[in-house]
């Protein structure tokens, strides 16, 4: 495989694990806020991110490339409000979409058609992630950030399954 594509995929393994870490941090925030539904939603999201990382991990190994398991950055796990946490997640998803697009650009440049096909799934997934995070912000903004409103929303949000 093209060296640059391999390098970018390796970096993305780390970014997906960081995403899992970020969502775990958000989940923890909601647990501390006594909102188990939100905590569960973000915990499911953290699991999904680990699966994304492992998809790339497997793809690299299947192609006889090496996987570098580099250090995962620390997450700032303190948020001022549910809305701030949801906005952080949304900002992060937009960043991740940009990173996936960069790998796609490199794969196109390298005429690496298998990686382009492989990345198609991630492009579709990112559109869904951005929609989900946008929906979450909209829901919180609709009810407001006071405890009583969030408590009522918590049950609905918690119904998400992995
Ligand atoms: Fe992801």
CSV table of C-alpha atoms and ligand atoms in Angstrom, one decimal:
chain,number,residue,atom,x,y,z
A,1,UNK,CA,0.0,0.0,0.0
A,2,UNK,CA,1.0,3.6,-0.5
A,3,UNK,CA,3.0,4.9,2.5
A,4,UNK,CA,1.1,8.1,3.0
A,5,UNK,CA,-2.3,6.2,3.0
A,6,UNK,CA,-0.9,3.7,5.5
A,7,UNK,CA,0.3,6.6,7.7
A,8,UNK,CA,-3.0,8.4,7.6
A,9,UNK,CA,-4.9,5.2,8.4
A,10,UNK,CA,-2.7,4.5,11.3
A,11,UNK,CA,-3.3,8.1,12.6
A,12,UNK,CA,-7.0,7.5,12.2
A,13,UNK,CA,-6.9,4.4,14.4
A,14,UNK,CA,-5.7,6.7,17.1
A,15,UNK,CA,-8.3,9.3,16.4
A,16,UNK,CA,-11.1,6.7,16.5
A,17,UNK,CA,-9.8,5.5,19.9
A,18,UNK,CA,-9.6,9.1,21.0
A,19,UNK,CA,-13.3,9.6,19.9
A,20,UNK,CA,-14.2,6.6,22.1
A,21,UNK,CA,-12.3,8.3,24.9
A,22,UNK,CA,-14.1,11.6,24.4
A,23,UNK,CA,-17.5,9.9,24.4
A,24,UNK,CA,-16.6,8.0,27.5
A,25,UNK,CA,-15.7,11.3,29.1
A,26,UNK,CA,-19.1,12.7,28.1
A,27,UNK,CA,-20.8,9.5,29.4
A,28,UNK,CA,-19.1,9.9,32.7
A,29,UNK,CA,-20.2,13.6,32.9
A,30,UNK,CA,-23.8,12.5,32.5
A,31,UNK,CA,-23.5,9.7,35.0
A,32,UNK,CA,-22.2,12.3,37.5
A,33,UNK,CA,-25.2,14.5,36.6
A,34,UNK,CA,-27.6,11.6,37.4
A,35,UNK,CA,-28.7,11.3,33.8
A,36,UNK,CA,-28.3,7.6,33.1
A,37,UNK,CA,-30.1,7.8,29.7
A,38,UNK,CA,-27.6,10.3,28.3
A,39,UNK,CA,-24.8,8.4,29.9
A,40,UNK,CA,-25.9,5.3,28.2
A,41,UNK,CA,-26.3,7.0,24.8
A,42,UNK,CA,-22.7,8.3,24.9
A,43,UNK,CA,-21.4,5.0,26.1
A,44,UNK,CA,-23.0,3.2,23.1
A,45,UNK,CA,-21.3,5.9,21.0
A,46,UNK,CA,-17.9,5.1,22.7
A,47,UNK,CA,-18.4,1.5,21.8
A,48,UNK,CA,-19.1,2.4,18.2
A,49,UNK,CA,-15.9,4.4,18.0
A,50,UNK,CA,-13.8,1.5,19.2
A,51,UNK,CA,-15.4,-0.6,16.4
A,52,UNK,CA,-14.4,2.1,13.9
A,53,UNK,CA,-10.8,1.9,15.2
A,54,UNK,CA,-10.8,-1.9,14.9
A,55,UNK,CA,-12.2,-1.8,11.4
A,56,UNK,CA,-9.1,0.2,10.3
A,57,UNK,CA,-6.9,-1.9,12.4
A,58,UNK,CA,-8.1,-5.0,10.7
A,59,UNK,CA,-7.9,-3.4,7.3
A,60,UNK,CA,-4.2,-2.5,7.8
A,61,UNK,CA,-3.4,-6.0,9.0
A,62,UNK,CA,-5.4,-7.7,6.2
A,63,UNK,CA,-3.2,-5.7,3.8
A,64,UNK,CA,0.0,-6.9,5.5
A,65,UNK,CA,0.7,-3.4,6.9
A,66,UNK,CA,1.7,-2.7,10.4
A,67,UNK,CA,-0.5,-1.0,13.0
A,68,UNK,CA,1.0,1.6,15.3
A,69,UNK,CA,-0.8,1.7,18.6
A,70,UNK,CA,0.2,5.2,19.7
A,71,UNK,CA,-0.7,7.1,22.9
A,72,UNK,CA,-4.2,8.3,23.2
A,73,UNK,CA,-4.5,11.9,24.3
A,74,UNK,CA,-6.2,12.8,27.6
A,75,UNK,CA,-9.8,14.0,27.4
A,76,UNK,CA,-11.1,17.1,29.2
A,77,UNK,CA,-14.0,15.5,30.9
A,78,UNK,CA,-15.5,18.5,32.6
A,79,UNK,CA,-18.4,20.2,30.9
A,80,UNK,CA,-20.4,23.2,32.1
A,81,UNK,CA,-23.7,21.9,30.7
A,82,UNK,CA,-25.3,19.1,28.8
A,83,UNK,CA,-25.4,21.4,25.8
A,84,UNK,CA,-21.7,22.1,26.0
A,85,UNK,CA,-21.0,18.3,26.0
A,86,UNK,CA,-23.3,17.8,23.0
A,87,UNK,CA,-21.7,20.7,21.2
A,88,UNK,CA,-18.2,19.3,21.9
A,89,UNK,CA,-19.2,15.9,20.4
A,90,UNK,CA,-20.7,17.7,17.3
A,91,UNK,CA,-17.5,19.7,16.8
A,92,UNK,CA,-15.4,16.6,17.1
A,93,UNK,CA,-17.5,14.7,14.5
A,94,UNK,CA,-17.0,17.5,12.0
A,95,UNK,CA,-13.3,17.3,12.6
A,96,UNK,CA,-13.3,13.5,12.1
A,97,UNK,CA,-15.3,13.9,8.9
A,98,UNK,CA,-12.5,16.2,7.7
A,99,UNK,CA,-9.9,13.7,8.6
A,100,UNK,CA,-11.7,10.8,6.8
A,101,UNK,CA,-11.9,13.1,3.7
A,102,UNK,CA,-8.1,13.7,3.9
A,103,UNK,CA,-7.5,9.9,3.8
A,104,UNK,CA,-9.9,9.6,0.9
A,105,UNK,CA,-8.0,12.3,-1.0
A,106,UNK,CA,-4.7,10.5,-0.4
A,107,UNK,CA,-6.2,7.2,-1.6
A,108,UNK,CA,-7.5,8.9,-4.7
A,109,UNK,CA,-4.1,10.4,-5.4
A,110,UNK,CA,-2.4,7.1,-4.9
A,111,UNK,CA,-5.0,5.3,-7.1
A,112,UNK,CA,-5.7,3.0,-4.2
A,113,UNK,CA,-9.1,1.8,-5.2
A,114,UNK,CA,-9.5,-0.7,-2.3
A,115,UNK,CA,-9.0,1.9,0.3
A,116,UNK,CA,-11.4,4.2,-1.5
A,117,UNK,CA,-14.0,1.5,-1.3
A,118,UNK,CA,-13.1,0.8,2.3
A,119,UNK,CA,-13.5,4.5,3.2
A,120,UNK,CA,-16.9,4.7,1.5
A,121,UNK,CA,-18.4,3.1,4.6
A,122,UNK,CA,-16.7,5.8,6.9
A,123,UNK,CA,-18.0,8.6,4.7
A,124,UNK,CA,-21.6,7.3,5.0
A,125,UNK,CA,-21.0,6.7,8.8
A,126,UNK,CA,-19.8,10.3,9.3
A,127,UNK,CA,-22.9,11.7,7.7
A,128,UNK,CA,-24.9,9.7,10.2
A,129,UNK,CA,-22.7,10.8,13.1
A,130,UNK,CA,-23.1,14.4,12.2
A,131,UNK,CA,-26.9,14.0,11.9
A,132,UNK,CA,-27.0,12.3,15.4
A,133,UNK,CA,-24.9,15.0,17.1
A,134,UNK,CA,-26.9,17.7,15.4
A,135,UNK,CA,-30.2,16.1,16.6
A,136,UNK,CA,-28.9,15.8,20.2
A,137,UNK,CA,-28.1,19.5,20.3
A,138,UNK,CA,-31.5,20.3,18.8
A,139,UNK,CA,-33.2,18.2,21.5
A,140,UNK,CA,-31.3,19.8,24.4
A,141,UNK,CA,-31.9,23.3,23.0
A,142,UNK,CA,-35.6,22.5,22.6
A,143,UNK,CA,-36.2,21.4,26.3
A,144,UNK,CA,-33.5,23.6,27.9
A,145,UNK,CA,-30.7,22.7,30.2
A,146,UNK,CA,-32.5,22.8,33.6
A,147,UNK,CA,-32.6,19.6,35.6
A,148,UNK,CA,-36.3,18.9,35.2
A,149,UNK,CA,-36.3,19.1,31.4
A,150,UNK,CA,-33.2,17.0,31.1
A,151,UNK,CA,-34.7,14.4,33.4
A,152,UNK,CA,-37.7,14.1,31.1
A,153,UNK,CA,-35.5,13.8,28.0
A,154,UNK,CA,-33.2,11.3,29.7
A,155,UNK,CA,-35.6,8.3,29.3
A,156,UNK,CA,-36.0,8.9,25.5
A,157,UNK,CA,-32.3,9.4,24.9
A,158,UNK,CA,-31.5,6.2,26.9
A,159,UNK,CA,-33.5,4.0,24.6
A,160,UNK,CA,-30.7,3.9,22.1
A,161,UNK,CA,-29.3,0.4,21.6
A,162,UNK,CA,-25.9,-0.5,20.4
B,1,LIG,FE1,-15.8,7.1,14.3
